[in-house]
Short mmCIF file of C-alpha atoms in Angstrom, two decimals:
data_model
loop_
_atom_site.label_atom_id
_atom_site.label_comp_id
_atom_site.label_asym_id
_atom_site.label_seq_id
_atom_site.Cartn_x
_atom_site.Cartn_y
_atom_site.Cartn_z
CA MET A 1 135.51 128.03 -137.34
CA VAL A 2 139.06 126.95 -136.49
CA SER A 3 140.76 124.29 -138.58
CA VAL A 4 143.63 122.14 -137.46
CA ARG A 5 145.95 120.17 -139.68
CA ALA A 6 147.04 116.90 -138.14
CA LEU A 7 149.06 113.94 -139.29
CA ARG A 8 147.39 110.58 -139.25
CA VAL A 9 149.45 107.47 -139.79
CA THR A 10 147.92 105.05 -142.25
CA ARG A 11 149.15 101.60 -143.12
CA SER A 12 149.48 100.12 -146.54
CA SER A 13 150.49 96.55 -147.18
CA ARG A 14 154.15 97.57 -147.50
CA SER A 15 154.76 100.65 -145.37
CA VAL A 16 153.51 103.09 -142.80
CA TYR A 17 153.26 106.69 -143.98
CA PRO A 18 151.81 109.91 -142.59
CA GLN A 19 148.80 111.43 -144.27
CA ALA A 20 147.77 115.05 -143.69
CA VAL A 21 144.18 115.39 -142.53
CA LEU A 22 142.25 118.61 -141.99
CA TYR A 23 139.98 118.63 -138.95
CA SER A 24 137.62 121.42 -137.97
CA GLY A 25 137.74 122.70 -134.42
CA ASP A 26 134.32 121.16 -133.73
CA GLN A 27 135.44 117.74 -134.96
CA LEU A 28 138.55 117.83 -132.79
CA ASN A 29 136.63 119.05 -129.77
CA LYS A 30 133.99 116.34 -130.13
CA ALA A 31 136.55 113.55 -130.67
CA TRP A 32 138.72 114.75 -127.79
CA HIS A 33 135.82 114.87 -125.33
CA LEU A 34 134.61 111.42 -126.36
CA ASP A 35 138.09 109.95 -126.02
CA LYS A 36 138.71 111.81 -122.75
CA ARG A 37 135.46 110.56 -121.22
CA THR A 38 136.13 107.03 -122.40
CA PHE A 39 139.67 107.12 -121.03
CA ILE A 40 138.57 108.58 -117.69
CA GLY A 41 135.83 105.96 -117.43
CA MET A 42 138.27 103.17 -118.11
CA VAL A 43 140.73 104.53 -115.55
CA GLU A 44 137.98 104.95 -112.96
CA ALA A 45 136.91 101.37 -113.57
CA GLY A 46 140.36 100.30 -112.39
CA GLU A 47 140.25 102.30 -109.14
CA PRO A 48 138.77 99.50 -106.99
CA LEU A 49 141.57 97.24 -108.18
CA ILE A 50 144.16 99.88 -107.27
CA GLN A 51 142.58 100.20 -103.82
CA GLN A 52 142.77 96.42 -103.34
CA ALA A 53 146.46 96.46 -104.23
CA VAL A 54 147.19 99.33 -101.83
CA ASP A 55 145.22 97.61 -99.05
CA ALA A 56 147.11 94.36 -99.64
CA MET A 57 150.44 96.19 -99.43
CA ARG A 58 149.31 97.87 -96.22
CA GLU A 59 148.40 94.48 -94.72
CA TYR A 60 151.80 93.09 -95.73
CA HIS A 61 153.61 95.95 -93.97
CA LYS A 62 151.44 95.61 -90.86
CA ALA A 63 152.14 91.88 -90.68
CA ARG A 64 155.86 92.44 -91.11
CA ASP A 65 155.91 95.18 -88.46
CA ARG A 66 154.04 93.11 -85.87
CA GLY A 67 156.35 90.11 -86.39
CA ALA A 68 153.83 87.77 -88.01
CA PRO A 69 155.00 84.30 -89.07
CA ALA A 70 157.22 84.24 -92.15
CA ALA A 71 154.67 82.21 -94.12
CA GLU A 72 151.95 84.83 -93.55
CA ILE A 73 154.30 87.68 -94.45
CA GLU A 74 155.32 85.92 -97.67
CA ARG A 75 151.68 85.17 -98.56
CA LEU A 76 150.72 88.82 -98.08
CA ARG A 77 153.75 90.01 -100.06
CA LEU A 78 152.87 87.74 -102.97
CA LEU A 79 149.24 88.85 -102.87
CA ALA A 80 150.20 92.55 -102.92
CA GLU A 81 152.75 92.00 -105.67
CA SER A 82 150.29 90.09 -107.84
CA LEU A 83 147.58 92.73 -107.37
CA PHE A 84 149.97 95.49 -108.41
CA GLN A 85 150.90 93.43 -111.47
CA VAL A 86 147.21 93.14 -112.37
CA VAL A 87 146.84 96.92 -111.99
CA SER A 88 149.82 97.44 -114.28
CA ASP A 89 148.42 95.01 -116.87
CA TYR A 90 145.01 96.70 -116.73
CA GLN A 91 146.52 100.15 -117.24
CA LEU A 92 148.60 98.89 -120.15
CA ARG A 93 145.47 97.50 -121.78
CA VAL A 94 143.55 100.76 -121.24
CA ILE A 95 146.29 102.74 -122.95
CA ALA A 96 146.59 100.20 -125.77
CA LYS A 97 142.83 100.27 -126.35
CA MET A 98 142.80 104.06 -126.45
CA ARG A 99 145.53 103.92 -129.08
CA GLY A 100 143.47 101.47 -131.11
CA LYS A 101 145.71 98.47 -130.49
CA GLU A 102 144.56 95.02 -129.57
CA LEU A 103 146.59 93.00 -127.11
CA PRO A 104 146.41 89.22 -126.87
CA PRO A 105 143.85 87.88 -124.39
CA LEU A 106 144.92 87.15 -120.83
CA HIS A 107 143.77 83.53 -120.41
#
């Protein structure tokens, strides 16, 4: 059985300090697969949102290329921009959750 020494950061009321922890190969393998599957699942859950953002950007470019009215072009640009911002926020929250951090709620 393979053992791995890792550093885990623990928090006390006054400071943050590393603590050496000994993990067996099986423990690491099991934890890694669980975290990997969870992370992949969370990323895959965001794929429809990414597709919406890409489609919105495509519509914006099509409208601009065909000479659509300025109001329509601006509406599509704002829609695409806001969808990409939502994607970015979602990905930030996925990474924060995987690191064990809680972010404030989004309204």
